[in-house]
Structure formats: structure tokens, C-alpha cells
Short mmCIF file of C-alpha atoms in Angstrom, two decimals:
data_model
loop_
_atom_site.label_atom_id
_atom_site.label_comp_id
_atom_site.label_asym_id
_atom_site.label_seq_id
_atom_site.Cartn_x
_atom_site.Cartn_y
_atom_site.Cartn_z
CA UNK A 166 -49.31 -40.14 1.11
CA UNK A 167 -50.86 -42.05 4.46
CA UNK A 168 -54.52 -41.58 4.43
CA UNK A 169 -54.91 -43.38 7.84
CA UNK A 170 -52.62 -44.34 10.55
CA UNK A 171 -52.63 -46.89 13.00
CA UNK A 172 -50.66 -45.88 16.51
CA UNK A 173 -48.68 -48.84 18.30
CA UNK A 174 -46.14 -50.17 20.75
CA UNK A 175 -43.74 -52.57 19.04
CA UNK A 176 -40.43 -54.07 20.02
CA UNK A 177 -37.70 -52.61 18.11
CA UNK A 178 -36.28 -55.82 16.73
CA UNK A 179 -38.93 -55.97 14.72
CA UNK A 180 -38.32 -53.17 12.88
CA UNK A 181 -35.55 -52.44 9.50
CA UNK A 182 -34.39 -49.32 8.68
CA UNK A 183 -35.54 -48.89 5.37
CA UNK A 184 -33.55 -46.28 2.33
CA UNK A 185 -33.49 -43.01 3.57
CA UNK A 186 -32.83 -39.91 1.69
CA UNK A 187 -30.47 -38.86 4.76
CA UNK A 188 -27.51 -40.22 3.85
CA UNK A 189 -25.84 -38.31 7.40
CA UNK A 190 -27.88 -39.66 10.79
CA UNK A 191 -25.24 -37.47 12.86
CA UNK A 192 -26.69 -40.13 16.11
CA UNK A 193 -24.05 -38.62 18.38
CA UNK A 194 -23.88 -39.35 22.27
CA UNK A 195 -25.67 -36.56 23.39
CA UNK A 196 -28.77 -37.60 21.05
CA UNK A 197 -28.52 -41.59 22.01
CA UNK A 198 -28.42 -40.11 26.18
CA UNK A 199 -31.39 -38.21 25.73
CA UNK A 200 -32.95 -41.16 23.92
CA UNK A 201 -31.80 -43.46 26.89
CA UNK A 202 -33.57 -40.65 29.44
CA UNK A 203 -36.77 -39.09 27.74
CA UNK A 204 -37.40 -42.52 25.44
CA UNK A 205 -38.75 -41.78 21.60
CA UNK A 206 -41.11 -39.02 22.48
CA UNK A 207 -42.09 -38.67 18.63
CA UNK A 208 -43.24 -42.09 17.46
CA UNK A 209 -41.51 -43.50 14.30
CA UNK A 210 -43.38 -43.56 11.08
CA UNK A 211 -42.89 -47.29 9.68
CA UNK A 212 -45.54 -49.72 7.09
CA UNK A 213 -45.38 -53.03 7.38
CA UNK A 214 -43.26 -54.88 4.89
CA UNK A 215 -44.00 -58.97 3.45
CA UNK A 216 -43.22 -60.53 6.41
CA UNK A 217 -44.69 -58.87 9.18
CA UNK A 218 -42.09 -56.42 10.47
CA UNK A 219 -41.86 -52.83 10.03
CA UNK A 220 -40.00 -50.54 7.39
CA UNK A 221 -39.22 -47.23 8.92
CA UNK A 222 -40.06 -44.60 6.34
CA UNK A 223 -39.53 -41.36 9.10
CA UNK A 224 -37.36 -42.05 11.95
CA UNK A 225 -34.29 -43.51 11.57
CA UNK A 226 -31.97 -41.59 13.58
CA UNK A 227 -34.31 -41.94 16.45
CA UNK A 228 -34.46 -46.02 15.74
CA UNK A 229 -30.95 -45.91 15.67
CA UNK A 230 -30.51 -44.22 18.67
CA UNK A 231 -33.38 -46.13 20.37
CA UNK A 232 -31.02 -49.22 19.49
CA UNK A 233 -28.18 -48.01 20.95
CA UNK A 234 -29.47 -47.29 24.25
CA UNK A 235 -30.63 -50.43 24.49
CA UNK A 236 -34.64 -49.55 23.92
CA UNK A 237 -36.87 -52.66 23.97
CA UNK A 238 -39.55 -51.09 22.65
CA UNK A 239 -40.53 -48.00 20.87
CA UNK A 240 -44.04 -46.17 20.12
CA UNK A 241 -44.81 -46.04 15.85
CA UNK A 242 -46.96 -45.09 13.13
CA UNK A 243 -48.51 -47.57 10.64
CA UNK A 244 -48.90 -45.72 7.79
CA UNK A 245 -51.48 -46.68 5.11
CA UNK A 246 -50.77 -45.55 1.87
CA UNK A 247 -54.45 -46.93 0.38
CA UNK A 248 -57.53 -48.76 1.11
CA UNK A 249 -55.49 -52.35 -0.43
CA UNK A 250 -55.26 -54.59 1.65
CA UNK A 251 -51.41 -54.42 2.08
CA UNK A 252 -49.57 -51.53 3.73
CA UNK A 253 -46.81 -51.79 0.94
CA UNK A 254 -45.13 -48.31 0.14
CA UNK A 255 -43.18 -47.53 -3.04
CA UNK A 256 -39.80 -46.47 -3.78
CA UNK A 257 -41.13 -43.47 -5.20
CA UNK A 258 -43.81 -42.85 -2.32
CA UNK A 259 -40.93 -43.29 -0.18
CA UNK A 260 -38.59 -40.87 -1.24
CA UNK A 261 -41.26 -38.21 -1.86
CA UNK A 262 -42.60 -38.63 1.60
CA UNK A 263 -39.17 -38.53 3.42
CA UNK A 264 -38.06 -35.44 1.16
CA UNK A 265 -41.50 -33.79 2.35
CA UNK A 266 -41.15 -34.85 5.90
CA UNK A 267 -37.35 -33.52 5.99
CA UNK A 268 -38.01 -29.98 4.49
CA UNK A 269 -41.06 -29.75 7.13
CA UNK A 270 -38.62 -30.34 10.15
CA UNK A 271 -36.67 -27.31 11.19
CA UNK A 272 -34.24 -27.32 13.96
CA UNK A 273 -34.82 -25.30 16.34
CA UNK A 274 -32.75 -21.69 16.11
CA UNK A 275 -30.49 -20.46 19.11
CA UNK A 276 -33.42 -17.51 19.57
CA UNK A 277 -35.56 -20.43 20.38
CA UNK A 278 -33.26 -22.44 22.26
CA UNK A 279 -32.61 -19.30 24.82
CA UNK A 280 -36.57 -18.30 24.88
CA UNK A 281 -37.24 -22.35 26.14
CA UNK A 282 -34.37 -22.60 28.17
CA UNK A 283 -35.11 -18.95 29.99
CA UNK A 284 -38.09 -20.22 30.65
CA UNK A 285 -37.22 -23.55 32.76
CA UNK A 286 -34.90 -21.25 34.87
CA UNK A 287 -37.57 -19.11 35.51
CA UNK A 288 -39.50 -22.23 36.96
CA UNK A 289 -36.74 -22.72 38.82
CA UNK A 290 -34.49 -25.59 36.63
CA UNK A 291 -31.11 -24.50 37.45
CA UNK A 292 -28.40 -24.96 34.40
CA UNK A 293 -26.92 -27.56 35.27
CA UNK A 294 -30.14 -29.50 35.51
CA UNK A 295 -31.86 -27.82 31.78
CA UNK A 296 -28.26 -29.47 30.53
CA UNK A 297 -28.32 -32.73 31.76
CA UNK A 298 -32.27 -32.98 30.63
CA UNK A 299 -31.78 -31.88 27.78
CA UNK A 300 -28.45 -33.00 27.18
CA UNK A 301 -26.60 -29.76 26.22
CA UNK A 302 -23.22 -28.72 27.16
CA UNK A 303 -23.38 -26.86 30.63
CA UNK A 304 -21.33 -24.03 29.22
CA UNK A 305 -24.01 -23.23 26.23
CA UNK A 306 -27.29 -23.15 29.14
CA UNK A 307 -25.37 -20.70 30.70
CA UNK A 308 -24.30 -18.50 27.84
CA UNK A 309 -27.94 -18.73 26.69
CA UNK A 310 -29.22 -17.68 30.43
CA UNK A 311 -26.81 -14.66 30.25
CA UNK A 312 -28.10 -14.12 26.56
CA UNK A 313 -31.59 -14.51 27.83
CA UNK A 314 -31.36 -11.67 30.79
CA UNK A 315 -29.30 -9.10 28.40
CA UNK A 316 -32.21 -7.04 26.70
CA UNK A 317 -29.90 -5.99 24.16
CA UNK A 318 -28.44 -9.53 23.79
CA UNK A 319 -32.03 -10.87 23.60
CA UNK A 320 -33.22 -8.61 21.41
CA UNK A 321 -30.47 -8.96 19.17
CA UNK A 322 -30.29 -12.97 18.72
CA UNK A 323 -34.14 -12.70 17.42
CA UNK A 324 -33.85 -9.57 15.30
CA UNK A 325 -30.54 -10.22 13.58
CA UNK A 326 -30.86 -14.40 13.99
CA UNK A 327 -27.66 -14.36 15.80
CA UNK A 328 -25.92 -17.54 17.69
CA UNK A 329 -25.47 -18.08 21.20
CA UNK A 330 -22.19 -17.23 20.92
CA UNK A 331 -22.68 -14.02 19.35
CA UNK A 332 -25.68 -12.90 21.23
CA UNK A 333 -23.23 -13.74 24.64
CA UNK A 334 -20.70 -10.67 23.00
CA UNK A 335 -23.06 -8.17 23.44
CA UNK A 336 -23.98 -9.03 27.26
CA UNK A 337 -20.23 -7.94 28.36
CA UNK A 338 -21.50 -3.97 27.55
CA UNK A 339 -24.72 -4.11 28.89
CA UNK A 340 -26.06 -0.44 30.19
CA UNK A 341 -23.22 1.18 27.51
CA UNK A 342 -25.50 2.60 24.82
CA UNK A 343 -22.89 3.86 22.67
CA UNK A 344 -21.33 0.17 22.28
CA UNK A 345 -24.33 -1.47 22.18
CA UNK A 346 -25.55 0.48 19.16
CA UNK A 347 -22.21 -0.34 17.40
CA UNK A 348 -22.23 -4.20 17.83
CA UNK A 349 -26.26 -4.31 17.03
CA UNK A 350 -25.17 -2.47 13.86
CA UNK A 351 -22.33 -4.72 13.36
CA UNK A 352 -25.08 -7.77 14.24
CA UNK A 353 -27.43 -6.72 11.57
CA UNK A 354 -24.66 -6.50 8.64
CA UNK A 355 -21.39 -8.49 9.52
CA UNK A 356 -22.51 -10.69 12.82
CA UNK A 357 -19.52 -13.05 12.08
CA UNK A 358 -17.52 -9.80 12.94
CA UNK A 359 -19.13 -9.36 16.56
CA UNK A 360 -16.23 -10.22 18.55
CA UNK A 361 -13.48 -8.21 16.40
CA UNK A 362 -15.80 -5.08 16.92
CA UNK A 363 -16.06 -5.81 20.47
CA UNK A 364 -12.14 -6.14 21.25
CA UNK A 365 -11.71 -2.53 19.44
CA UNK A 366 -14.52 -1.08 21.62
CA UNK A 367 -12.74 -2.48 24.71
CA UNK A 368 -9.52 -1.85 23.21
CA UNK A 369 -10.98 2.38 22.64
CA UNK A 370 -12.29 2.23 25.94
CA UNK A 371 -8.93 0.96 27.87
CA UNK A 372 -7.01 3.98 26.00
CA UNK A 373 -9.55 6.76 26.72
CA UNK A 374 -9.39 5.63 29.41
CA UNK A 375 -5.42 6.10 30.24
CA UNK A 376 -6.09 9.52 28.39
CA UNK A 377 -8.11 10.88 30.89
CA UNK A 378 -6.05 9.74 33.61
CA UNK A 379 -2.74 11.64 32.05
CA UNK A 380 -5.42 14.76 31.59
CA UNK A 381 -6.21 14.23 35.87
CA UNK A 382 -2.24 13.76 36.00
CA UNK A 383 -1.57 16.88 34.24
CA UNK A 384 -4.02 18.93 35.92
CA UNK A 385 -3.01 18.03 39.51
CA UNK A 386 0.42 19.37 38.86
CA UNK A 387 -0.18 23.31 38.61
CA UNK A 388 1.53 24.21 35.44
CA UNK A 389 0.23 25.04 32.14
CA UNK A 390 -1.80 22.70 29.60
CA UNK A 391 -1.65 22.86 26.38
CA UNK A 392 -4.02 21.35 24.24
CA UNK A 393 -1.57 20.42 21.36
CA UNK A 394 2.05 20.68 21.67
CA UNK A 395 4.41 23.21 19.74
CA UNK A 396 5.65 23.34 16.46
CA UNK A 397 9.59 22.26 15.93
CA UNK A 398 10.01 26.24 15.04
CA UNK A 399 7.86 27.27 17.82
CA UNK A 400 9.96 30.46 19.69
CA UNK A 401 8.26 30.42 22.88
CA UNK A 402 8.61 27.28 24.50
CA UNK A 403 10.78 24.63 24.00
CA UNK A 404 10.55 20.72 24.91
CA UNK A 405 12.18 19.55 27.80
CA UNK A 406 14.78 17.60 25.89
CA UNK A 407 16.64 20.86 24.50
CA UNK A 408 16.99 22.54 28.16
CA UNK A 409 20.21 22.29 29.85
CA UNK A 410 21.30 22.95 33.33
CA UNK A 411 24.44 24.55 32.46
CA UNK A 412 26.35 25.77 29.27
CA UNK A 413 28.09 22.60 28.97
CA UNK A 414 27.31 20.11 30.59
CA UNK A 415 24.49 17.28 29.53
CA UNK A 416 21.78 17.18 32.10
CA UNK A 417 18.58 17.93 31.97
CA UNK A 418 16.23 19.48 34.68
CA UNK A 419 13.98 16.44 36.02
CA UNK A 420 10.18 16.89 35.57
CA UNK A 421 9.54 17.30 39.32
CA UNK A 422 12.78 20.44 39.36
CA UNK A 423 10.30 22.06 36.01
CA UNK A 424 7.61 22.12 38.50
CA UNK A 425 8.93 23.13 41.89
CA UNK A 426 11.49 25.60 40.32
CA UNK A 427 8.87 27.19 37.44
CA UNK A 428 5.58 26.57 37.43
CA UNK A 429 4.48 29.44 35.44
CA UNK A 430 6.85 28.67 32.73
CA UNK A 431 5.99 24.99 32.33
CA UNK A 432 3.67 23.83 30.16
CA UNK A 433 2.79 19.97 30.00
CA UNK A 434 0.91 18.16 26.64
CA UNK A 435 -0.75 14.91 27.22
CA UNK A 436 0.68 12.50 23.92
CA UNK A 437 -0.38 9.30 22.82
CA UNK A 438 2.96 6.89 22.97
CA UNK A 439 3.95 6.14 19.06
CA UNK A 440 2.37 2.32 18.70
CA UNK A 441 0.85 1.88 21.88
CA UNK A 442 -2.07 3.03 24.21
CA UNK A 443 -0.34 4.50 26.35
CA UNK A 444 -0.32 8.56 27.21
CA UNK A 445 2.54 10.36 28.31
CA UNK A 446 3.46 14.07 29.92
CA UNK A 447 5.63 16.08 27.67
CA UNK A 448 7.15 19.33 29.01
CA UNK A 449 7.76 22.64 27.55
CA UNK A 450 9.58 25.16 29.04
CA UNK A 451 9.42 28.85 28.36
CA UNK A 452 11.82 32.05 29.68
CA UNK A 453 14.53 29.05 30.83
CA UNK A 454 17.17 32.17 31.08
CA UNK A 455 14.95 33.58 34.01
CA UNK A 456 15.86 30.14 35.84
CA UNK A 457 19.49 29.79 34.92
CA UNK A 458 18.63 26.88 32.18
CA UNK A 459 20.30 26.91 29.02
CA UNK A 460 18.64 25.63 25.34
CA UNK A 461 21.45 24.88 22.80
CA UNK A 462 21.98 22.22 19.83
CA UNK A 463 17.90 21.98 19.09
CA UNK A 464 18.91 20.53 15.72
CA UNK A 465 14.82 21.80 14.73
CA UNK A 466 13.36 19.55 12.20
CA UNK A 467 11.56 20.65 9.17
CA UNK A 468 7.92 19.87 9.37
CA UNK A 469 6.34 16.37 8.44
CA UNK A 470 4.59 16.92 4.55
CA UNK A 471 1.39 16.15 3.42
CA UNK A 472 2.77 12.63 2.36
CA UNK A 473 4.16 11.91 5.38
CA UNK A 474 1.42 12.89 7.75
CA UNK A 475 -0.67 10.77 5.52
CA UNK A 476 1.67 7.54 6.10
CA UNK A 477 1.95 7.98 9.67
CA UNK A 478 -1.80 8.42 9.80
CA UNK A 479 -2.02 4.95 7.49
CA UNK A 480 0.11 3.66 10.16
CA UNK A 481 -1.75 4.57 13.59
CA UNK A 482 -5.06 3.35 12.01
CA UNK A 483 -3.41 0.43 11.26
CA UNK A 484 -1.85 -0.01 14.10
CA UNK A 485 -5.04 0.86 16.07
CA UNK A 486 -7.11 -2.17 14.03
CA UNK A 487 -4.68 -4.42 14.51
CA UNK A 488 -4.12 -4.88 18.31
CA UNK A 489 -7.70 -5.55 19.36
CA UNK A 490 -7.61 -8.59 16.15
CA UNK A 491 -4.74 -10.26 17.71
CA UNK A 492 -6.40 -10.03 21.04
CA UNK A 493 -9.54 -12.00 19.06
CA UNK A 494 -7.23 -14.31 17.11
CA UNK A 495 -4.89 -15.78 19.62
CA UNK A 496 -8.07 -16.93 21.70
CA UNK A 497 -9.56 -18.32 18.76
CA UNK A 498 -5.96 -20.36 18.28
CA UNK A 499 -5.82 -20.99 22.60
CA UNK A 500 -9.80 -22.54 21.24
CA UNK A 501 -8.46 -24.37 18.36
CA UNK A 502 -5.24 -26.04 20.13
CA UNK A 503 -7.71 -27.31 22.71
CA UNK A 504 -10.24 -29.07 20.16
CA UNK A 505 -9.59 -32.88 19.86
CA UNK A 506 -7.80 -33.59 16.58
CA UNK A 507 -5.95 -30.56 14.84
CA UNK A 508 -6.89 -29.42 11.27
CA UNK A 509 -6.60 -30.40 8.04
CA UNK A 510 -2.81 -29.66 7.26
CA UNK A 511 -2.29 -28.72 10.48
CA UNK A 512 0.72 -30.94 10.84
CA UNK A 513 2.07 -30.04 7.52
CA UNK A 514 1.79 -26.45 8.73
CA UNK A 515 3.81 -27.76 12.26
CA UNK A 516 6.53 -30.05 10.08
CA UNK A 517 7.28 -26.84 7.28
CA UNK A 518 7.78 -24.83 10.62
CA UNK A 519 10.36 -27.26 12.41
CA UNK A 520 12.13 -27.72 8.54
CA UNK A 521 12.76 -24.20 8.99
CA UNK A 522 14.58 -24.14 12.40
CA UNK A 523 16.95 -26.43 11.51
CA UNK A 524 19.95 -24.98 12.75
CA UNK A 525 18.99 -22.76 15.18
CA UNK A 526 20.37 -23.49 18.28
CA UNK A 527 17.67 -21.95 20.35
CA UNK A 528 14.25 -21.11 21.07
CA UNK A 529 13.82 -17.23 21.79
CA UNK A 530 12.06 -17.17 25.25
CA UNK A 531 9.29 -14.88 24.07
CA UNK A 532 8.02 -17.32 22.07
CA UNK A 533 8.17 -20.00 24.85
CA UNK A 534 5.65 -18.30 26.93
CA UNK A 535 3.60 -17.81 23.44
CA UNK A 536 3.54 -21.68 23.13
CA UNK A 537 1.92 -21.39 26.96
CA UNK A 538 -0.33 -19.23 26.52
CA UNK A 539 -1.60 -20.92 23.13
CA UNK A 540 -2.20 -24.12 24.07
CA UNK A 541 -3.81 -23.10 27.54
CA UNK A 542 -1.75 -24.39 30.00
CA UNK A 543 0.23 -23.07 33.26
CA UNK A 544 3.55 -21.92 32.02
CA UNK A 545 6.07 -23.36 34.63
CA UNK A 546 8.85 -20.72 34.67
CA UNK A 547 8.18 -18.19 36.96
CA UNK A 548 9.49 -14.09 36.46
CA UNK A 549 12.70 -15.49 38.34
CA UNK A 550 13.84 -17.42 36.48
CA UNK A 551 11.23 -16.54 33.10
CA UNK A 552 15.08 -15.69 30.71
CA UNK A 553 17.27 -18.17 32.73
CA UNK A 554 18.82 -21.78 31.08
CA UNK A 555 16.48 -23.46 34.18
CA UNK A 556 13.46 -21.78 32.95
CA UNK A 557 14.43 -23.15 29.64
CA UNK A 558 15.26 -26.51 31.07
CA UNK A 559 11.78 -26.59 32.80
CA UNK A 560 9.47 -25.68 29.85
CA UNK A 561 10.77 -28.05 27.93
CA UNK A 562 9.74 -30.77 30.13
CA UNK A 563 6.91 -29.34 30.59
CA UNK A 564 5.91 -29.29 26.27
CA UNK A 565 7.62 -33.24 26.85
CA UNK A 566 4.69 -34.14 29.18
CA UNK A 567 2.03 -32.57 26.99
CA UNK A 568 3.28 -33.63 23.82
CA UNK A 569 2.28 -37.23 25.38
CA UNK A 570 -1.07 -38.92 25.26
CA UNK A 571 -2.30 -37.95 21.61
CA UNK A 572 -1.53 -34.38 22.39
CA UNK A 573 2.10 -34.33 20.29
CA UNK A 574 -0.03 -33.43 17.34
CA UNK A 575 -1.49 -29.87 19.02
CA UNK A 576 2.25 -29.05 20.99
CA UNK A 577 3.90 -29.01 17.69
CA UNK A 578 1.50 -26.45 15.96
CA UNK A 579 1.19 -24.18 19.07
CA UNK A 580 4.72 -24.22 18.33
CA UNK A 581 4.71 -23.79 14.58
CA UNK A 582 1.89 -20.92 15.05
CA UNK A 583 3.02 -19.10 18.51
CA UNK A 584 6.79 -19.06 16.43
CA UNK A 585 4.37 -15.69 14.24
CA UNK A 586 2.50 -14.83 17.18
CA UNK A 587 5.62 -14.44 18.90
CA UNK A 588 7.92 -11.75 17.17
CA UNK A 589 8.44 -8.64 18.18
CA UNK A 590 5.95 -6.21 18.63
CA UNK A 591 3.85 -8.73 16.38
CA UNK A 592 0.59 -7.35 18.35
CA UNK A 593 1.30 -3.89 17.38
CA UNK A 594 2.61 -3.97 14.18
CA UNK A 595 2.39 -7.75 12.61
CA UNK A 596 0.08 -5.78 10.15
CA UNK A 597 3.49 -4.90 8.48
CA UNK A 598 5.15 -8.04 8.20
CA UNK A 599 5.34 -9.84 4.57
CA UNK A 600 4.39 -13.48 5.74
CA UNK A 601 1.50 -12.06 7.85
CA UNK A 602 -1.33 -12.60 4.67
CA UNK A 603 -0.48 -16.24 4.51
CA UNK A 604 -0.24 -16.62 7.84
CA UNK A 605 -4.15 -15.27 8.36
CA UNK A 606 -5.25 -17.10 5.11
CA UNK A 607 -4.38 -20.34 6.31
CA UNK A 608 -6.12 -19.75 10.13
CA UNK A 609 -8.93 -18.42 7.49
CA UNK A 610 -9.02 -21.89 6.18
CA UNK A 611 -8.94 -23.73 9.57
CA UNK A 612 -12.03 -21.27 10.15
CA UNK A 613 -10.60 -18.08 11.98
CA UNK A 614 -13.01 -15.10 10.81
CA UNK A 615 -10.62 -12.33 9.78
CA UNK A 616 -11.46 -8.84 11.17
CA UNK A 617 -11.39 -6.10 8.45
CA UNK A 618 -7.16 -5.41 8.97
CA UNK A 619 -6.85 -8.99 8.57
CA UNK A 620 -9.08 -9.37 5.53
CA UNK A 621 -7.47 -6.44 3.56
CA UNK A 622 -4.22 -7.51 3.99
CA UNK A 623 -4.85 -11.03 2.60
CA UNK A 624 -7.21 -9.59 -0.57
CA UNK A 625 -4.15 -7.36 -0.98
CA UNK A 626 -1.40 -10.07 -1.13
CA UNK A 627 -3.87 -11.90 -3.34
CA UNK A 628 -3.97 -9.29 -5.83
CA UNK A 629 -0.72 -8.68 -6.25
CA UNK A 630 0.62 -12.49 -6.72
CA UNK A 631 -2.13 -12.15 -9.14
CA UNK A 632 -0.89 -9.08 -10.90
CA UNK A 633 2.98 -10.72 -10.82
CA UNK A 634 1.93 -13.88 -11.77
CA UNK A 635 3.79 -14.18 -16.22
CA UNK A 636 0.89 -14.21 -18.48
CA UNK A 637 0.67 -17.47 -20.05
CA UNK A 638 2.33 -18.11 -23.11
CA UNK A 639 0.07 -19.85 -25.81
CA UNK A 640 3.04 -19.92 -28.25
CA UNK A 641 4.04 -24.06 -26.81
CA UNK A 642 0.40 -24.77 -28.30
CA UNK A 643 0.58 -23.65 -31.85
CA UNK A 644 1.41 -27.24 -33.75
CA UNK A 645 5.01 -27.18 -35.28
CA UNK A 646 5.08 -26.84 -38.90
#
């Protein structure tokens, strides 16, 4: 190890990069600009090899960057490694010293980042000017600034040694105490899981939301409310549906006749819609022969059983999971589609899709505006024309334009993936579908994080091709006799 050191100014010609145990420099643009701004701010630790020049020992992603921005000169360290009169280092020395020097350098965490970056906005450094001195993309000073005056977000991203990114999820429900303490639970076991938990706490707070404007709804219009609606052999009031205006004919009395005509004898029930976050009013009536309405062909269903209760239960939870995941997965797909190259096997994935149009003689126009809104860009057709053969005609020369300059590659698997996205009621109840698991194992691969929904249905497909997979049959290896 050096026991002195001797500080100089030397040109950089004059040094050789010597073996390295860092087989990966990673001397990207960003690290070569701020090399080309700031200069080598952390001299490079070199010894002097038989012929006068310098062997770098520690520094060689710096040197290299120093040389590609053009650096004639560059501060080092001589290193002596003992009191000879040579400043040789060997192989061995070497690769201890650069192991030692390697495991004593740790990059700087996001936590830190935000503290040091929160700081030159406080003295004033806007972000755009932290990100061109420092040479970070614009977009991450700012997410770290909003990080940075969260509390919760800033507590969070040192406590549970979150990223930028993740920290920047809990900002959105700042002053909502209830949410936060979800997502800094969900920070300190399953952080990758941050933004899943967030889209069902938006997702909860959009439908309570609609359920306590049907509750102002009902109350404004003067009739009864019921808590829960009847039974199907209920004897007292009966749903809207079964009351007639006359003996034989078909119509029903409008909501607005219920209330003007009987007020007293209309009750209303605020219902979640089957599927969907939506709340309706349902009506009951009660005494309809008092108002000259007539109840006749009820057909009254037997009540739901244990078993069923239980499935449809299975099902709204489902259901419920599943809409704020697709929310989270098609923006990490609108994210992917905009990257520069497209994953591994992401054109096989494209190519097995076309194969498996052949024949079809059209594309349905729901997923058109999926392939839109996937890869990010204005979708031409407007609601005029959004079903029409022009609209057709017009988004097709619109994917013809993209598909140009390098970007033929991303068009075809927003078209391959927005083909899944795309089918109906796929947001509500894709959960269900049988290609679904390899669908979400294969954006797992790409590097999608599955929500929970997402994860249990792949483990599930898993283990049953596992459990239907034939046993294998030893009996080929036994050697004839």
C-alpha cells in the first residue's frame, strides 16, 4: 500500500491505463460533460512505470473521460509503494489496492442525492441549473425537489432507502394521513409495490367518492332510504322493474312519476354497478294499488347460496385489484414503447402477434386507439369520425409515419401488446382471461413489477402447467437386454 504520495499536474498523454479490476467503466455522456465542465476534481492515483510515464492504478473512468473531452492535463497521485528507489507496483499490489479502493467508494443513494440537491435550491440554484451542473436529467432534480419538500416523501426515501421515483409516489397524497400510512407501510415491506398501492388508493378514493354523491342524490329527492335493499321474497316493497302502469300493458312508471306521484311509498337504495365504480339509484315501491300501479310476473329468484355469494365476492375483489393494476401497467408499457430500442424478444413477441392475424380482415377500432394511447402519441381520429372507414384510413397513416425512422420496431409491439390491452372490458375483468398469466410474465421479464392480482395469477398458471406437466418416464433408460 502507498506509504507516501507525491501530488502533480501532468499532461494526460503521458499517462496508460493500466489492468483494472473494473472490467465495466460505464463513461457515458453525462459523466464525460461533467468532466468537460467541473475538470477531474479527484486526482487520479497513477506510479510511474520504466519509462517515465504514468500507470493509472485508481482512476480510469475519470482518465477516460478526461480523454474524451479533450483534457490536456489532469491533477494525479504518485503513489510510492516503498522507500526503493523505483515507484514500480505489482500485479498483486495492484489488484489488492483497486479491490480496496472500489469497495471503499459508494455511490451516492437517492436520500443523498435529494438532501444535496434541496439544498442548492434553497441557495437559490433553480433545477434546471443543479441539472445542467451536475449533469442530471431535468426531470429527476425536479422529482427529487418535490421529494425533498414532501415530509412524508422525505422521510420515507431515508427510512425505507427508497428511489426517487418511489419517494415522488407518496408526494401526490400529501396532508391524507390515512394513505400516507398505507404506502409508508407498503415502503417499508414491498417498496417495488408503491405505485400499484397508490392507483388502488386513488382508485378507493374516486368510488367513495361517487358513493357519497348517489347518498347526496338520494337524499335530495324526499323519499325513503334504505340502507340495503330487499330480499327477492321481500312482501313490502317491490323494485321498480316489477311495477306496471296498467294490467297489461308494459310500461313502467319513470323514476321522476315514483317521486312526484308517491313519495311516501318510494324507497331508493344506493348500489354499486356490477364491475364498475359506479353507484346507482334503485327504487322500491310499496302500496302501488293505492296509486293505480300494478306488480305482476315477478318471476322471484331463490336466494344466492353460501357458494355463490362466495364466488361473486372472489369476483368483486378481483375485480376491485385489478382495475387500479392496469391503470399502473399500461403507463409502464406507454414508458417502455418510448425507451430507445425495444426488449429482448420484443419483436418475436410483435412477429407471433401479426402470425396470428393472418386472415383477419380488420383491426377492431378499440384497439386502434389502444395502439395511441400506448405508444404516446396524438391519436388523429377525432369522436366524429373515431368508428368511421376515414378514421381508419387516417390512423393508419398515421402508425405509417411513426413506424419510420427506427421507430417500426416499437409500432409493431404497441400493436402486438395494445391487441391484450384492448379486449373487452380487459380493465375490469382481464383477471379472467386464460392468456392473461403469460401475457404479465413476459412484461415481468421486460421488467414490469406485477401488483399482487397480477402476481397470483401468474404463480397460479405456473403451478398448474407444473401439476399437468406427464411425469417422466425412466423406462427409455433401462439398457435393453
Amino acid at each position: 500500500m502507498p506509504t507516501t504520495i507525491d501530488a502533480r499536474v501532468v499532461p494526460i498523454g503521458k499517462l496508460t491505463i493500466a489492468a483494472n479490476v473494473r472490467t465495466d467503466t460505464r463513461v457515458d455522456k453525462p459523466f464525460v460533460s461533467n468532466i468537460k465542465q467541473h475538470g477531474i476534481l479527484v486526482p487520479i492515483t497513477v506510479v510511474i512505470n520504466d519509462v517515465g510515464g504514468f500507470d493509472v492504478i485508481d482512476g480510469q473512468r475519470r482518465t477516460l473521460a478526461a480523454i474524451e473531452a479533450g483534457l490536456d492535463d489532469v491533477p494525479v497521485i504518485v503513489a510510492r509503494h516503498d522507500t526503493s528507489r523505483t515507484f514500480e507496483i505489482t500485479d498483486r499490489e495492484r489488484i489488492i489496492e483497486q479491490l480496496v479502493v472500489n469497495d471503499h467508494r459508494a455511490a451516492l443513494t437517492d436520500a443523498e442525492h435529494t438532501a444535496a440537491w434541496q439544498q442548492l435550491s434553497l441557495f437559490g440554484v433553480s433545477a434546471d441549473q443543479i441539472s445542467r451542473k451536475v449533469n442530471a436529467p431535468k426531470k429527476r432534480v425536479e422529482s427529487a425537489l418535490a421529494v425533498a419538500g414532501s415530509a412524508a416523501a422525505a422521510t420515507a426515501i431515508v427510512h425505507h432507502q427508497l428511489t426517487i421515483d418511489q419517494a415522488l409516489v407518496i408526494t401526490a397524497f400529501d396532508g391524507d394521513d390515512t394513505a400516507i400510512a398505507r404506502l409508508d407501510q407498503i415502503a417499508a415491506e414491498h417498496p417495488e409495490q408503491l405505485e400499484h398501492e397508490a392507483a388502488r388508493i386513488r382508485e378507493e378514493q374516486a368510488e367513495e367518492a361517487k358513493r357519497i354523491e348517489a347518498i347526496a342524490q338520494a337524499g335530495a329527492l324526499g323519499v325513503i332510504v334504505l340502507e340495503e335493499a330487499p330480499t327477492y321474497t321481500d312482501t313490502v316493497w317491490q323494485h321498480r322493474s316489477y311495477i306496471y302502469s296498467s294490467k297489461t300493458g308494459y310500461d313502467h312508471p319513470t323514476p321522476e312519476q315514483l317521486v312526484a306521484e308517491a313519495p311516501d311509498d318510494v324507497a331508493v337504495v344506493v348500489t354499486k354497478l356490477y364491475y364498475r365504480s359506479e353507484y346507482s339509484l334503485e327504487y322500491y315501491v310499496r302500496n302501488w294499488n293505492d296509486h293505480g300501479w300494478f306488480v305482476r310476473n315477478t318471476n322471484v329468484k331463490e336466494p344466492l347460496t353460501d357458494a355463490e355469494k362466495e364466488q361473486r365476492r372472489i369476483s368483486r375483489d378481483n375485480t376491485k385489484l385489478w382495475r387500479p393494476a392496469t391503470d399502473v401497467r399500461r403507463a409502464w408499457i406507454r414508458e417502455l414503447l418510448q425507451r430507445r430500442t425495444v426488449p429482448i424478444k420484443g419483436d418475436e413477441y410483435a412477429a407471433l402477434y401479426v402470425a396470428s392475424t393472418v386472415g383477419s380482415s380488420t383491426v377492431p377500432f378499440k384497439h386502434a386507439e389502444m395502439v395511441f394511447e400506448l405508444l404516446g402519441i396524438e391519436d388523429v381520429a377525432d369522436s366524429v369520425n373515431n368508428a368511421s372507414y376515414a378514421g381508419y384510413q387516417s390512423r393508419g397513416k398515421r402508425l405509417q409515419q411513426e413506424a419510420t425512422h427506427l421507430r417500426y420496431q416499437h409500432v409493431l409491439l404497441g400493436i402486438a401488446l395494445a391487441a391484450t390491452e384492448a379486449k373487452q372490458d380487459f380493465e375490469k375483468t382481464g383477471w379472467k382471461d386464460d392468456s392473461t398469466p403469460a401475457y404479465l410474465a413476459q412484461l415481468s421479464r421486460w421488467g414490469y413489477t406485477l401488483s399482487e392480482i397480477e402476481e397470483q395469477l401468474v404463480n397460479d398458471a405456473a403451478a398448474r402447467a407444473a401439476a399437468e406437466a406427464p411425469a417422466a418416464d425412466d423406462s427409455d433408460d433401462e439398457d435393453d437386454l
